[in-house]
Amino acid sequence: MTRWYGKLLGVVIGVALLRSRPLLGAVLGLLVGHAFDRGWFGLGSSGRRSGPASPRPERDDPYAVLGVAPNASDAEIEQAYRRLISRHHPDRAGGVEARAREINRAYDRIQALRKPK
């Protein structure tokens, strides 16, 4: 079940606050209410974040960083690594060095885990 009361409350408050332009108030309130319902402010349990300083659980799991299952083949892991690193490489426009480092660490960790002893 999706949450809807944030949108309703946002519309009502928006109209009340912007009485001179109620349509604008309703639209702005609807947008803020939607963001609240989706959990973008870190309030509630249905959103992506559980709080302002929540650690990313996928950092502990190198397979989650690459977006593959733990039982994926070496070829699938290699393909996922190449796709992600080409998308997030710092030399590309919009590439983020921290994300590229995270991808490299995850790939290196998987290679170390799969290396025969």
PDB file as gemmi writes it, atoms N, CA and C in Angstrom:
CRYST1    1.000    1.000    1.000  90.00  90.00  90.00 P 1                      
ATOM      1  N   MET A   1       0.842  -1.186   0.000  1.00  0.00           N  
ATOM      2  CA  MET A   1       0.000   0.000   0.000  1.00  0.00           C  
ATOM      3  C   MET A   1       0.880   1.239   0.000  1.00  0.00           C  
ATOM      4  N   THR A   2       0.601   2.164  -0.874  1.00  0.00           N  
ATOM      5  CA  THR A   2       1.407   3.377  -0.942  1.00  0.00           C  
ATOM      6  C   THR A   2       0.877   4.416   0.026  1.00  0.00           C  
ATOM      7  N   ARG A   3       1.788   5.245   0.473  1.00  0.00           N  
ATOM      8  CA  ARG A   3       1.390   6.316   1.382  1.00  0.00           C  
ATOM      9  C   ARG A   3       0.828   7.475   0.574  1.00  0.00           C  
ATOM     10  N   TRP A   4      -0.211   8.091   1.079  1.00  0.00           N  
ATOM     11  CA  TRP A   4      -0.874   9.165   0.356  1.00  0.00           C  
ATOM     12  C   TRP A   4      -1.131  10.377   1.232  1.00  0.00           C  
ATOM     13  N   TYR A   5      -1.055  10.216   2.538  1.00  0.00           N  
ATOM     14  CA  TYR A   5      -1.464  11.294   3.423  1.00  0.00           C  
ATOM     15  C   TYR A   5      -0.493  12.472   3.387  1.00  0.00           C  
ATOM     16  N   GLY A   6       0.755  12.262   3.020  1.00  0.00           N  
ATOM     17  CA  GLY A   6       1.690  13.376   2.883  1.00  0.00           C  
ATOM     18  C   GLY A   6       1.279  14.305   1.757  1.00  0.00           C  
ATOM     19  N   LYS A   7       0.814  13.710   0.658  1.00  0.00           N  
ATOM     20  CA  LYS A   7       0.356  14.514  -0.474  1.00  0.00           C  
ATOM     21  C   LYS A   7      -0.881  15.330  -0.097  1.00  0.00           C  
ATOM     22  N   LEU A   8      -1.824  14.683   0.572  1.00  0.00           N  
ATOM     23  CA  LEU A   8      -3.046  15.383   0.971  1.00  0.00           C  
ATOM     24  C   LEU A   8      -2.736  16.515   1.940  1.00  0.00           C  
ATOM     25  N   LEU A   9      -1.922  16.210   2.928  1.00  0.00           N  
ATOM     26  CA  LEU A   9      -1.552  17.231   3.909  1.00  0.00           C  
ATOM     27  C   LEU A   9      -0.779  18.363   3.238  1.00  0.00           C  
ATOM     28  N   GLY A  10       0.111  18.022   2.293  1.00  0.00           N  
ATOM     29  CA  GLY A  10       0.865  19.044   1.580  1.00  0.00           C  
ATOM     30  C   GLY A  10      -0.029  19.967   0.775  1.00  0.00           C  
ATOM     31  N   VAL A  11      -1.039  19.403   0.110  1.00  0.00           N  
ATOM     32  CA  VAL A  11      -1.970  20.233  -0.670  1.00  0.00           C  
ATOM     33  C   VAL A  11      -2.740  21.170   0.241  1.00  0.00           C  
ATOM     34  N   VAL A  12      -3.249  20.650   1.344  1.00  0.00           N  
ATOM     35  CA  VAL A  12      -4.038  21.482   2.271  1.00  0.00           C  
ATOM     36  C   VAL A  12      -3.184  22.605   2.848  1.00  0.00           C  
ATOM     37  N   ILE A  13      -1.984  22.284   3.287  1.00  0.00           N  
ATOM     38  CA  ILE A  13      -1.117  23.307   3.876  1.00  0.00           C  
ATOM     39  C   ILE A  13      -0.665  24.298   2.801  1.00  0.00           C  
ATOM     40  N   GLY A  14      -0.365  23.798   1.596  1.00  0.00           N  
ATOM     41  CA  GLY A  14       0.038  24.694   0.516  1.00  0.00           C  
ATOM     42  C   GLY A  14      -1.039  25.691   0.149  1.00  0.00           C  
ATOM     43  N   VAL A  15      -2.270  25.234   0.066  1.00  0.00           N  
ATOM     44  CA  VAL A  15      -3.386  26.135  -0.248  1.00  0.00           C  
ATOM     45  C   VAL A  15      -3.592  27.143   0.878  1.00  0.00           C  
ATOM     46  N   ALA A  16      -3.451  26.677   2.125  1.00  0.00           N  
ATOM     47  CA  ALA A  16      -3.645  27.575   3.266  1.00  0.00           C  
ATOM     48  C   ALA A  16      -2.546  28.634   3.342  1.00  0.00           C  
ATOM     49  N   LEU A  17      -1.321  28.245   3.037  1.00  0.00           N  
ATOM     50  CA  LEU A  17      -0.220  29.202   3.130  1.00  0.00           C  
ATOM     51  C   LEU A  17      -0.200  30.195   1.974  1.00  0.00           C  
ATOM     52  N   LEU A  18      -0.570  29.749   0.792  1.00  0.00           N  
ATOM     53  CA  LEU A  18      -0.582  30.630  -0.377  1.00  0.00           C  
ATOM     54  C   LEU A  18      -2.028  30.901  -0.787  1.00  0.00           C  
ATOM     55  N   ARG A  19      -2.766  31.558   0.096  1.00  0.00           N  
ATOM     56  CA  ARG A  19      -4.188  31.823  -0.167  1.00  0.00           C  
ATOM     57  C   ARG A  19      -4.394  32.706  -1.385  1.00  0.00           C  
ATOM     58  N   SER A  20      -3.415  33.561  -1.693  1.00  0.00           N  
ATOM     59  CA  SER A  20      -3.587  34.440  -2.850  1.00  0.00           C  
ATOM     60  C   SER A  20      -3.447  33.667  -4.161  1.00  0.00           C  
ATOM     61  N   ARG A  21      -2.682  32.553  -4.140  1.00  0.00           N  
ATOM     62  CA  ARG A  21      -2.507  31.717  -5.340  1.00  0.00           C  
ATOM     63  C   ARG A  21      -2.680  30.261  -4.933  1.00  0.00           C  
ATOM     64  N   PRO A  22      -3.917  29.828  -4.739  1.00  0.00           N  
ATOM     65  CA  PRO A  22      -4.145  28.483  -4.197  1.00  0.00           C  
ATOM     66  C   PRO A  22      -3.681  27.349  -5.108  1.00  0.00           C  
ATOM     67  N   LEU A  23      -3.734  27.543  -6.424  1.00  0.00           N  
ATOM     68  CA  LEU A  23      -3.284  26.482  -7.325  1.00  0.00           C  
ATOM     69  C   LEU A  23      -1.777  26.254  -7.185  1.00  0.00           C  
ATOM     70  N   LEU A  24      -1.017  27.324  -7.109  1.00  0.00           N  
ATOM     71  CA  LEU A  24       0.425  27.210  -6.910  1.00  0.00           C  
ATOM     72  C   LEU A  24       0.722  26.544  -5.565  1.00  0.00           C  
ATOM     73  N   GLY A  25      -0.004  26.941  -4.533  1.00  0.00           N  
ATOM     74  CA  GLY A  25       0.175  26.327  -3.221  1.00  0.00           C  
ATOM     75  C   GLY A  25      -0.136  24.839  -3.238  1.00  0.00           C  
ATOM     76  N   ALA A  26      -1.188  24.469  -3.973  1.00  0.00           N  
ATOM     77  CA  ALA A  26      -1.561  23.057  -4.057  1.00  0.00           C  
ATOM     78  C   ALA A  26      -0.486  22.248  -4.766  1.00  0.00           C  
ATOM     79  N   VAL A  27       0.048  22.798  -5.856  1.00  0.00           N  
ATOM     80  CA  VAL A  27       1.081  22.072  -6.609  1.00  0.00           C  
ATOM     81  C   VAL A  27       2.350  21.929  -5.775  1.00  0.00           C  
ATOM     82  N   LEU A  28       2.794  23.008  -5.151  1.00  0.00           N  
ATOM     83  CA  LEU A  28       3.995  22.934  -4.312  1.00  0.00           C  
ATOM     84  C   LEU A  28       3.777  21.991  -3.129  1.00  0.00           C  
ATOM     85  N   GLY A  29       2.620  22.059  -2.529  1.00  0.00           N  
ATOM     86  CA  GLY A  29       2.315  21.155  -1.421  1.00  0.00           C  
ATOM     87  C   GLY A  29       2.280  19.703  -1.860  1.00  0.00           C  
ATOM     88  N   LEU A  30       1.759  19.464  -3.052  1.00  0.00           N  
ATOM     89  CA  LEU A  30       1.725  18.102  -3.585  1.00  0.00           C  
ATOM     90  C   LEU A  30       3.141  17.570  -3.802  1.00  0.00           C  
ATOM     91  N   LEU A  31       4.027  18.412  -4.329  1.00  0.00           N  
ATOM     92  CA  LEU A  31       5.406  17.985  -4.552  1.00  0.00           C  
ATOM     93  C   LEU A  31       6.120  17.679  -3.232  1.00  0.00           C  
ATOM     94  N   VAL A  32       5.957  18.545  -2.256  1.00  0.00           N  
ATOM     95  CA  VAL A  32       6.589  18.312  -0.960  1.00  0.00           C  
ATOM     96  C   VAL A  32       5.969  17.086  -0.291  1.00  0.00           C  
ATOM     97  N   GLY A  33       4.661  16.929  -0.409  1.00  0.00           N  
ATOM     98  CA  GLY A  33       4.002  15.754   0.167  1.00  0.00           C  
ATOM     99  C   GLY A  33       4.456  14.465  -0.491  1.00  0.00           C  
ATOM    100  N   HIS A  34       4.671  14.501  -1.806  1.00  0.00           N  
ATOM    101  CA  HIS A  34       5.180  13.316  -2.506  1.00  0.00           C  
ATOM    102  C   HIS A  34       6.580  12.961  -2.007  1.00  0.00           C  
ATOM    103  N   ALA A  35       7.427  13.968  -1.860  1.00  0.00           N  
ATOM    104  CA  ALA A  35       8.779  13.724  -1.352  1.00  0.00           C  
ATOM    105  C   ALA A  35       8.719  13.134   0.060  1.00  0.00           C  
ATOM    106  N   PHE A  36       7.804  13.626   0.877  1.00  0.00           N  
ATOM    107  CA  PHE A  36       7.647  13.075   2.226  1.00  0.00           C  
ATOM    108  C   PHE A  36       7.177  11.624   2.170  1.00  0.00           C  
ATOM    109  N   ASP A  37       6.204  11.348   1.306  1.00  0.00           N  
ATOM    110  CA  ASP A  37       5.687   9.980   1.197  1.00  0.00           C  
ATOM    111  C   ASP A  37       6.748   9.006   0.714  1.00  0.00           C  
ATOM    112  N   ARG A  38       7.637   9.459  -0.148  1.00  0.00           N  
ATOM    113  CA  ARG A  38       8.701   8.583  -0.659  1.00  0.00           C  
ATOM    114  C   ARG A  38       9.848   8.423   0.331  1.00  0.00           C  
ATOM    115  N   GLY A  39       9.854   9.214   1.403  1.00  0.00           N  
ATOM    116  CA  GLY A  39      10.893   9.092   2.419  1.00  0.00           C  
ATOM    117  C   GLY A  39      12.157   9.846   2.080  1.00  0.00           C  
ATOM    118  N   TRP A  40      12.094  10.848   1.220  1.00  0.00           N  
ATOM    119  CA  TRP A  40      13.287  11.581   0.815  1.00  0.00           C  
ATOM    120  C   TRP A  40      13.864  12.411   1.946  1.00  0.00           C  
ATOM    121  N   PHE A  41      13.080  12.691   2.970  1.00  0.00           N  
ATOM    122  CA  PHE A  41      13.562  13.493   4.087  1.00  0.00           C  
ATOM    123  C   PHE A  41      14.122  12.624   5.202  1.00  0.00           C  
ATOM    124  N   GLY A  42      14.114  11.313   5.031  1.00  0.00           N  
ATOM    125  CA  GLY A  42      14.637  10.420   6.054  1.00  0.00           C  
ATOM    126  C   GLY A  42      13.669  10.209   7.202  1.00  0.00           C  
ATOM    127  N   LEU A  43      12.415  10.564   7.013  1.00  0.00           N  
ATOM    128  CA  LEU A  43      11.397  10.386   8.041  1.00  0.00           C  
ATOM    129  C   LEU A  43      10.487   9.249   7.628  1.00  0.00           C  
ATOM    130  N   GLY A  44      10.197   8.346   8.511  1.00  0.00           N  
ATOM    131  CA  GLY A  44       9.304   7.243   8.180  1.00  0.00           C  
ATOM    132  C   GLY A  44      10.072   6.022   7.742  1.00  0.00           C  
ATOM    133  N   SER A  45       9.322   4.970   7.406  1.00  0.00           N  
ATOM    134  CA  SER A  45       9.962   3.696   7.110  1.00  0.00           C  
ATOM    135  C   SER A  45       9.819   3.249   5.669  1.00  0.00           C  
ATOM    136  N   SER A  46       9.093   3.988   4.828  1.00  0.00           N  
ATOM    137  CA  SER A  46       8.874   3.487   3.476  1.00  0.00           C  
ATOM    138  C   SER A  46       9.911   3.978   2.480  1.00  0.00           C  
ATOM    139  N   GLY A  47      10.755   4.927   2.853  1.00  0.00           N  
ATOM    140  CA  GLY A  47      11.690   5.507   1.912  1.00  0.00           C  
ATOM    141  C   GLY A  47      12.979   4.732   1.784  1.00  0.00           C  
ATOM    142  N   ARG A  48      13.878   5.317   1.018  1.00  0.00           N  
ATOM    143  CA  ARG A  48      15.155   4.672   0.773  1.00  0.00           C  
ATOM    144  C   ARG A  48      16.109   4.831   1.943  1.00  0.00           C  
ATOM    145  N   ARG A  49      15.996   5.954   2.650  1.00  0.00           N  
ATOM    146  CA  ARG A  49      16.924   6.202   3.740  1.00  0.00           C  
ATOM    147  C   ARG A  49      16.243   5.972   5.075  1.00  0.00           C  
ATOM    148  N   SER A  50      17.001   5.505   6.044  1.00  0.00           N  
ATOM    149  CA  SER A  50      16.427   5.314   7.360  1.00  0.00           C  
ATOM    150  C   SER A  50      16.800   6.444   8.288  1.00  0.00           C  
ATOM    151  N   GLY A  51      17.693   7.311   7.896  1.00  0.00           N  
ATOM    152  CA  GLY A  51      18.098   8.434   8.716  1.00  0.00           C  
ATOM    153  C   GLY A  51      19.148   9.231   7.984  1.00  0.00           C  
ATOM    154  N   PRO A  52      19.554  10.332   8.569  1.00  0.00           N  
ATOM    155  CA  PRO A  52      20.491  11.183   7.866  1.00  0.00           C  
ATOM    156  C   PRO A  52      21.885  10.597   7.721  1.00  0.00           C  
ATOM    157  N   ALA A  53      22.307   9.753   8.649  1.00  0.00           N  
ATOM    158  CA  ALA A  53      23.666   9.233   8.606  1.00  0.00           C  
ATOM    159  C   ALA A  53      23.678   7.718   8.489  1.00  0.00           C  
ATOM    160  N   SER A  54      22.764   7.160   7.713  1.00  0.00           N  
ATOM    161  CA  SER A  54      22.718   5.706   7.617  1.00  0.00           C  
ATOM    162  C   SER A  54      23.802   5.214   6.668  1.00  0.00           C  
ATOM    163  N   PRO A  55      24.606   4.236   7.082  1.00  0.00           N  
ATOM    164  CA  PRO A  55      25.633   3.712   6.188  1.00  0.00           C  
ATOM    165  C   PRO A  55      25.003   2.897   5.082  1.00  0.00           C  
ATOM    166  N   ARG A  56      25.677   2.853   3.940  1.00  0.00           N  
ATOM    167  CA  ARG A  56      25.156   2.076   2.821  1.00  0.00           C  
ATOM    168  C   ARG A  56      25.503   0.618   3.053  1.00  0.00           C  
ATOM    169  N   PRO A  57      24.509  -0.257   3.194  1.00  0.00           N  
ATOM    170  CA  PRO A  57      24.797  -1.655   3.479  1.00  0.00           C  
ATOM    171  C   PRO A  57      25.499  -2.358   2.329  1.00  0.00           C  
ATOM    172  N   GLU A  58      25.372  -1.843   1.103  1.00  0.00           N  
ATOM    173  CA  GLU A  58      25.980  -2.519  -0.026  1.00  0.00           C  
ATOM    174  C   GLU A  58      27.498  -2.392  -0.017  1.00  0.00           C  
ATOM    175  N   ARG A  59      28.055  -1.456   0.741  1.00  0.00           N  
ATOM    176  CA  ARG A  59      29.506  -1.316   0.790  1.00  0.00           C  
ATOM    177  C   ARG A  59      30.161  -2.535   1.421  1.00  0.00           C  
ATOM    178  N   ASP A  60      29.439  -3.236   2.268  1.00  0.00           N  
ATOM    179  CA  ASP A  60      29.983  -4.433   2.884  1.00  0.00           C  
ATOM    180  C   ASP A  60      29.915  -5.624   1.941  1.00  0.00           C  
ATOM    181  N   ASP A  61      29.057  -5.567   0.961  1.00  0.00           N  
ATOM    182  CA  ASP A  61      28.873  -6.668   0.031  1.00  0.00           C  
ATOM    183  C   ASP A  61      29.385  -6.255  -1.350  1.00  0.00           C  
ATOM    184  N   PRO A  62      30.540  -6.780  -1.764  1.00  0.00           N  
ATOM    185  CA  PRO A  62      31.079  -6.355  -3.062  1.00  0.00           C  
ATOM    186  C   PRO A  62      30.187  -6.764  -4.234  1.00  0.00           C  
ATOM    187  N   TYR A  63      29.424  -7.834  -4.069  1.00  0.00           N  
ATOM    188  CA  TYR A  63      28.525  -8.260  -5.143  1.00  0.00           C  
ATOM    189  C   TYR A  63      27.394  -7.248  -5.338  1.00  0.00           C  
ATOM    190  N   ALA A  64      26.917  -6.658  -4.239  1.00  0.00           N  
ATOM    191  CA  ALA A  64      25.860  -5.651  -4.339  1.00  0.00           C  
ATOM    192  C   ALA A  64      26.369  -4.374  -4.995  1.00  0.00           C  
ATOM    193  N   VAL A  65      27.634  -4.026  -4.745  1.00  0.00           N  
ATOM    194  CA  VAL A  65      28.202  -2.832  -5.376  1.00  0.00           C  
ATOM    195  C   VAL A  65      28.219  -2.995  -6.892  1.00  0.00           C  
ATOM    196  N   LEU A  66      28.588  -4.191  -7.351  1.00  0.00           N  
ATOM    197  CA  LEU A  66      28.624  -4.434  -8.797  1.00  0.00           C  
ATOM    198  C   LEU A  66      27.253  -4.793  -9.359  1.00  0.00           C  
ATOM    199  N   GLY A  67      26.297  -5.087  -8.493  1.00  0.00           N  
ATOM    200  CA  GLY A  67      24.946  -5.411  -8.954  1.00  0.00           C  
ATOM    201  C   GLY A  67      24.819  -6.806  -9.516  1.00  0.00           C  
ATOM    202  N   VAL A  68      25.590  -7.747  -8.993  1.00  0.00           N  
ATOM    203  CA  VAL A  68      25.520  -9.131  -9.457  1.00  0.00           C  
ATOM    204  C   VAL A  68      25.237 -10.038  -8.263  1.00  0.00           C  
ATOM    205  N   ALA A  69      24.799 -11.241  -8.554  1.00  0.00           N  
ATOM    206  CA  ALA A  69      24.536 -12.226  -7.506  1.00  0.00           C  
ATOM    207  C   ALA A  69      25.853 -12.893  -7.103  1.00  0.00           C  
ATOM    208  N   PRO A  70      25.939 -13.375  -5.875  1.00  0.00           N  
ATOM    209  CA  PRO A  70      27.166 -14.050  -5.445  1.00  0.00           C  
ATOM    210  C   PRO A  70      27.500 -15.289  -6.266  1.00  0.00           C  
ATOM    211  N   ASN A  71      26.517 -15.889  -6.886  1.00  0.00           N  
ATOM    212  CA  ASN A  71      26.789 -17.075  -7.698  1.00  0.00           C  
ATOM    213  C   ASN A  71      26.973 -16.745  -9.179  1.00  0.00           C  
ATOM    214  N   ALA A  72      27.198 -15.465  -9.499  1.00  0.00           N  
ATOM    215  CA  ALA A  72      27.403 -15.050 -10.895  1.00  0.00           C  
ATOM    216  C   ALA A  72      28.731 -15.588 -11.405  1.00  0.00           C  
ATOM    217  N   SER A  73      28.790 -15.804 -12.703  1.00  0.00           N  
ATOM    218  CA  SER A  73      30.019 -16.314 -13.304  1.00  0.00           C  
ATOM    219  C   SER A  73      31.069 -15.201 -13.366  1.00  0.00           C  
ATOM    220  N   ASP A  74      32.313 -15.608 -13.609  1.00  0.00           N  
ATOM    221  CA  ASP A  74      33.391 -14.632 -13.716  1.00  0.00           C  
ATOM    222  C   ASP A  74      33.149 -13.675 -14.886  1.00  0.00           C  
ATOM    223  N   ALA A  75      32.578 -14.178 -15.956  1.00  0.00           N  
ATOM    224  CA  ALA A  75      32.293 -13.336 -17.119  1.00  0.00           C  
ATOM    225  C   ALA A  75      31.226 -12.288 -16.795  1.00  0.00           C  
ATOM    226  N   GLU A  76      30.211 -12.671 -16.038  1.00  0.00           N  
ATOM    227  CA  GLU A  76      29.167 -11.715 -15.650  1.00  0.00           C  
ATOM    228  C   GLU A  76      29.726 -10.640 -14.727  1.00  0.00           C  
ATOM    229  N   ILE A  77      30.606 -11.038 -13.815  1.00  0.00           N  
ATOM    230  CA  ILE A  77      31.221 -10.078 -12.903  1.00  0.00           C  
ATOM    231  C   ILE A  77      32.103  -9.106 -13.688  1.00  0.00           C  
ATOM    232  N   GLU A  78      32.874  -9.640 -14.609  1.00  0.00           N  
ATOM    233  CA  GLU A  78      33.742  -8.803 -15.446  1.00  0.00           C  
ATOM    234  C   GLU A  78      32.914  -7.818 -16.265  1.00  0.00           C  
ATOM    235  N   GLN A  79      31.808  -8.280 -16.824  1.00  0.00           N  
ATOM    236  CA  GLN A  79      30.943  -7.414 -17.631  1.00  0.00           C  
ATOM    237  C   GLN A  79      30.326  -6.311 -16.775  1.00  0.00           C  
ATOM    238  N   ALA A  80      29.863  -6.658 -15.578  1.00  0.00           N  
ATOM    239  CA  ALA A  80      29.282  -5.659 -14.683  1.00  0.00           C  
ATOM    240  C   ALA A  80      30.335  -4.634 -14.260  1.00  0.00           C  
ATOM    241  N   TYR A  81      31.537  -5.110 -13.968  1.00  0.00           N  
ATOM    242  CA  TYR A  81      32.622  -4.217 -13.571  1.00  0.00           C  
ATOM    243  C   TYR A  81      32.934  -3.235 -14.702  1.00  0.00           C  
ATOM    244  N   ARG A  82      33.106  -3.746 -15.903  1.00  0.00           N  
ATOM    245  CA  ARG A  82      33.446  -2.873 -17.034  1.00  0.00           C  
ATOM    246  C   ARG A  82      32.335  -1.862 -17.328  1.00  0.00           C  
ATOM    247  N   ARG A  83      31.089  -2.305 -17.212  1.00  0.00           N  
ATOM    248  CA  ARG A  83      29.957  -1.397 -17.461  1.00  0.00           C  
ATOM    249  C   ARG A  83      29.949  -0.270 -16.434  1.00  0.00           C  
ATOM    250  N   LEU A  84      30.110  -0.626 -15.148  1.00  0.00           N  
ATOM    251  CA  LEU A  84      30.057   0.385 -14.094  1.00  0.00           C  
ATOM    252  C   LEU A  84      31.258   1.320 -14.128  1.00  0.00           C  
ATOM    253  N   ILE A  85      32.449   0.763 -14.345  1.00  0.00           N  
ATOM    254  CA  ILE A  85      33.638   1.611 -14.324  1.00  0.00           C  
ATOM    255  C   ILE A  85      33.660   2.543 -15.528  1.00  0.00           C  
ATOM    256  N   SER A  86      33.094   2.101 -16.660  1.00  0.00           N  
ATOM    257  CA  SER A  86      33.034   3.010 -17.811  1.00  0.00           C  
ATOM    258  C   SER A  86      32.023   4.128 -17.570  1.00  0.00           C  
ATOM    259  N   ARG A  87      31.003   3.854 -16.807  1.00  0.00           N  
ATOM    260  CA  ARG A  87      29.991   4.860 -16.514  1.00  0.00           C  
ATOM    261  C   ARG A  87      30.461   5.851 -15.448  1.00  0.00           C  
ATOM    262  N   HIS A  88      31.242   5.383 -14.461  1.00  0.00           N  
ATOM    263  CA  HIS A  88      31.612   6.226 -13.321  1.00  0.00           C  
ATOM    264  C   HIS A  88      33.087   6.610 -13.297  1.00  0.00           C  
ATOM    265  N   HIS A  89      33.807   6.421 -14.389  1.00  0.00           N  
ATOM    266  CA  HIS A  89      35.232   6.737 -14.404  1.00  0.00           C  
ATOM    267  C   HIS A  89      35.432   8.243 -14.219  1.00  0.00           C  
ATOM    268  N   PRO A  90      36.406   8.651 -13.413  1.00  0.00           N  
ATOM    269  CA  PRO A  90      36.603  10.083 -13.134  1.00  0.00           C  
ATOM    270  C   PRO A  90      36.968  10.909 -14.369  1.00  0.00           C  
ATOM    271  N   ASP A  91      37.544  10.292 -15.391  1.00  0.00           N  
ATOM    272  CA  ASP A  91      37.909  11.039 -16.588  1.00  0.00           C  
ATOM    273  C   ASP A  91      36.713  11.341 -17.484  1.00  0.00           C  
ATOM    274  N   ARG A  92      35.606  10.672 -17.254  1.00  0.00           N  
ATOM    275  CA  ARG A  92      34.395  10.936 -18.038  1.00  0.00           C  
ATOM    276  C   ARG A  92      33.614  12.074 -17.417  1.00  0.00           C  
ATOM    277  N   ALA A  93      32.817  12.736 -18.228  1.00  0.00           N  
ATOM    278  CA  ALA A  93      31.965  13.803 -17.709  1.00  0.00           C  
ATOM    279  C   ALA A  93      30.938  13.198 -16.752  1.00  0.00           C  
ATOM    280  N   GLY A  94      30.854  13.724 -15.577  1.00  0.00           N  
ATOM    281  CA  GLY A  94      29.917  13.227 -14.583  1.00  0.00           C  
ATOM    282  C   GLY A  94      30.448  12.065 -13.770  1.00  0.00           C  
ATOM    283  N   GLY A  95      31.673  11.631 -14.041  1.00  0.00           N  
ATOM    284  CA  GLY A  95      32.255  10.537 -13.279  1.00  0.00           C  
ATOM    285  C   GLY A  95      32.669  11.002 -11.894  1.00  0.00           C  
ATOM    286  N   VAL A  96      32.519  10.129 -10.917  1.00  0.00           N  
ATOM    287  CA  VAL A  96      32.848  10.469  -9.540  1.00  0.00           C  
ATOM    288  C   VAL A  96      33.970   9.541  -9.076  1.00  0.00           C  
ATOM    289  N   GLU A  97      35.048  10.144  -8.605  1.00  0.00           N  
ATOM    290  CA  GLU A  97      36.221   9.363  -8.221  1.00  0.00           C  
ATOM    291  C   GLU A  97      35.924   8.415  -7.062  1.00  0.00           C  
ATOM    292  N   ALA A  98      35.133   8.865  -6.094  1.00  0.00           N  
ATOM    293  CA  ALA A  98      34.818   8.009  -4.939  1.00  0.00           C  
ATOM    294  C   ALA A  98      34.032   6.776  -5.372  1.00  0.00           C  
ATOM    295  N   ARG A  99      33.097   6.954  -6.275  1.00  0.00           N  
ATOM    296  CA  ARG A  99      32.306   5.812  -6.759  1.00  0.00           C  
ATOM    297  C   ARG A  99      33.187   4.845  -7.557  1.00  0.00           C  
ATOM    298  N   ALA A 100      34.103   5.385  -8.363  1.00  0.00           N  
ATOM    299  CA  ALA A 100      35.010   4.528  -9.127  1.00  0.00           C  
ATOM    300  C   ALA A 100      35.910   3.736  -8.186  1.00  0.00           C  
ATOM    301  N   ARG A 101      36.364   4.383  -7.111  1.00  0.00           N  
ATOM    302  CA  ARG A 101      37.183   3.673  -6.118  1.00  0.00           C  
ATOM    303  C   ARG A 101      36.398   2.551  -5.466  1.00  0.00           C  
ATOM    304  N   GLU A 102      35.145   2.826  -5.161  1.00  0.00           N  
ATOM    305  CA  GLU A 102      34.285   1.816  -4.543  1.00  0.00           C  
ATOM    306  C   GLU A 102      34.086   0.618  -5.479  1.00  0.00           C  
ATOM    307  N   ILE A 103      33.889   0.883  -6.752  1.00  0.00           N  
ATOM    308  CA  ILE A 103      33.716  -0.191  -7.733  1.00  0.00           C  
ATOM    309  C   ILE A 103      34.998  -1.009  -7.852  1.00  0.00           C  
ATOM    310  N   ASN A 104      36.137  -0.322  -7.913  1.00  0.00           N  
ATOM    311  CA  ASN A 104      37.416  -1.025  -8.005  1.00  0.00           C  
ATOM    312  C   ASN A 104      37.675  -1.897  -6.781  1.00  0.00           C  
ATOM    313  N   ARG A 105      37.377  -1.364  -5.587  1.00  0.00           N  
ATOM    314  CA  ARG A 105      37.560  -2.151  -4.358  1.00  0.00           C  
ATOM    315  C   ARG A 105      36.675  -3.391  -4.360  1.00  0.00           C  
ATOM    316  N   ALA A 106      35.433  -3.230  -4.796  1.00  0.00           N  
ATOM    317  CA  ALA A 106      34.519  -4.372  -4.824  1.00  0.00           C  
ATOM    318  C   ALA A 106      35.014  -5.431  -5.798  1.00  0.00           C  
ATOM    319  N   TYR A 107      35.465  -5.010  -6.960  1.00  0.00           N  
ATOM    320  CA  TYR A 107      35.960  -5.964  -7.954  1.00  0.00           C  
ATOM    321  C   TYR A 107      37.212  -6.686  -7.436  1.00  0.00           C  
ATOM    322  N   ASP A 108      38.136  -5.922  -6.841  1.00  0.00           N  
ATOM    323  CA  ASP A 108      39.347  -6.535  -6.279  1.00  0.00           C  
ATOM    324  C   ASP A 108      39.013  -7.515  -5.165  1.00  0.00           C  
ATOM    325  N   ARG A 109      38.031  -7.169  -4.352  1.00  0.00           N  
ATOM    326  CA  ARG A 109      37.626  -8.051  -3.250  1.00  0.00           C  
ATOM    327  C   ARG A 109      37.009  -9.349  -3.773  1.00  0.00           C  
ATOM    328  N   ILE A 110      36.203  -9.243  -4.804  1.00  0.00           N  
ATOM    329  CA  ILE A 110      35.617 -10.461  -5.396  1.00  0.00           C  
ATOM    330  C   ILE A 110      36.707 -11.318  -5.998  1.00  0.00           C  
ATOM    331  N   GLN A 111      37.662 -10.696  -6.683  1.00  0.00           N  
ATOM    332  CA  GLN A 111      38.763 -11.468  -7.269  1.00  0.00           C  
ATOM    333  C   GLN A 111      39.560 -12.173  -6.185  1.00  0.00           C  
ATOM    334  N   ALA A 112      39.788 -11.502  -5.059  1.00  0.00           N  
ATOM    335  CA  ALA A 112      40.530 -12.123  -3.956  1.00  0.00           C  
ATOM    336  C   ALA A 112      39.741 -13.265  -3.330  1.00  0.00           C  
ATOM    337  N   LEU A 113      38.431 -13.106  -3.230  1.00  0.00           N  
ATOM    338  CA  LEU A 113      37.593 -14.173  -2.652  1.00  0.00           C  
ATOM    339  C   LEU A 113      37.533 -15.384  -3.554  1.00  0.00           C  
ATOM    340  N   ARG A 114      37.600 -15.164  -4.854  1.00  0.00           N  
ATOM    341  CA  ARG A 114      37.458 -16.275  -5.802  1.00  0.00           C  
ATOM    342  C   ARG A 114      38.803 -16.891  -6.189  1.00  0.00           C  
ATOM    343  N   LYS A 115      39.884 -16.282  -5.775  1.00  0.00           N  
ATOM    344  CA  LYS A 115      41.195 -16.814  -6.123  1.00  0.00           C  
ATOM    345  C   LYS A 115      41.401 -18.174  -5.456  1.00  0.00           C  
ATOM    346  N   PRO A 116      41.856 -19.166  -6.198  1.00  0.00           N  
ATOM    347  CA  PRO A 116      42.092 -20.475  -5.583  1.00  0.00           C  
ATOM    348  C   PRO A 116      43.233 -20.406  -4.580  1.00  0.00           C  
ATOM    349  N   LYS A 117      43.070 -21.157  -3.494  1.00  0.00           N  
ATOM    350  CA  LYS A 117      44.075 -21.114  -2.421  1.00  0.00           C  
ATOM    351  C   LYS A 117      45.150 -22.121  -2.636  1.00  0.00           C  
TER     352      LYS A 117                                                      
END                                                                             
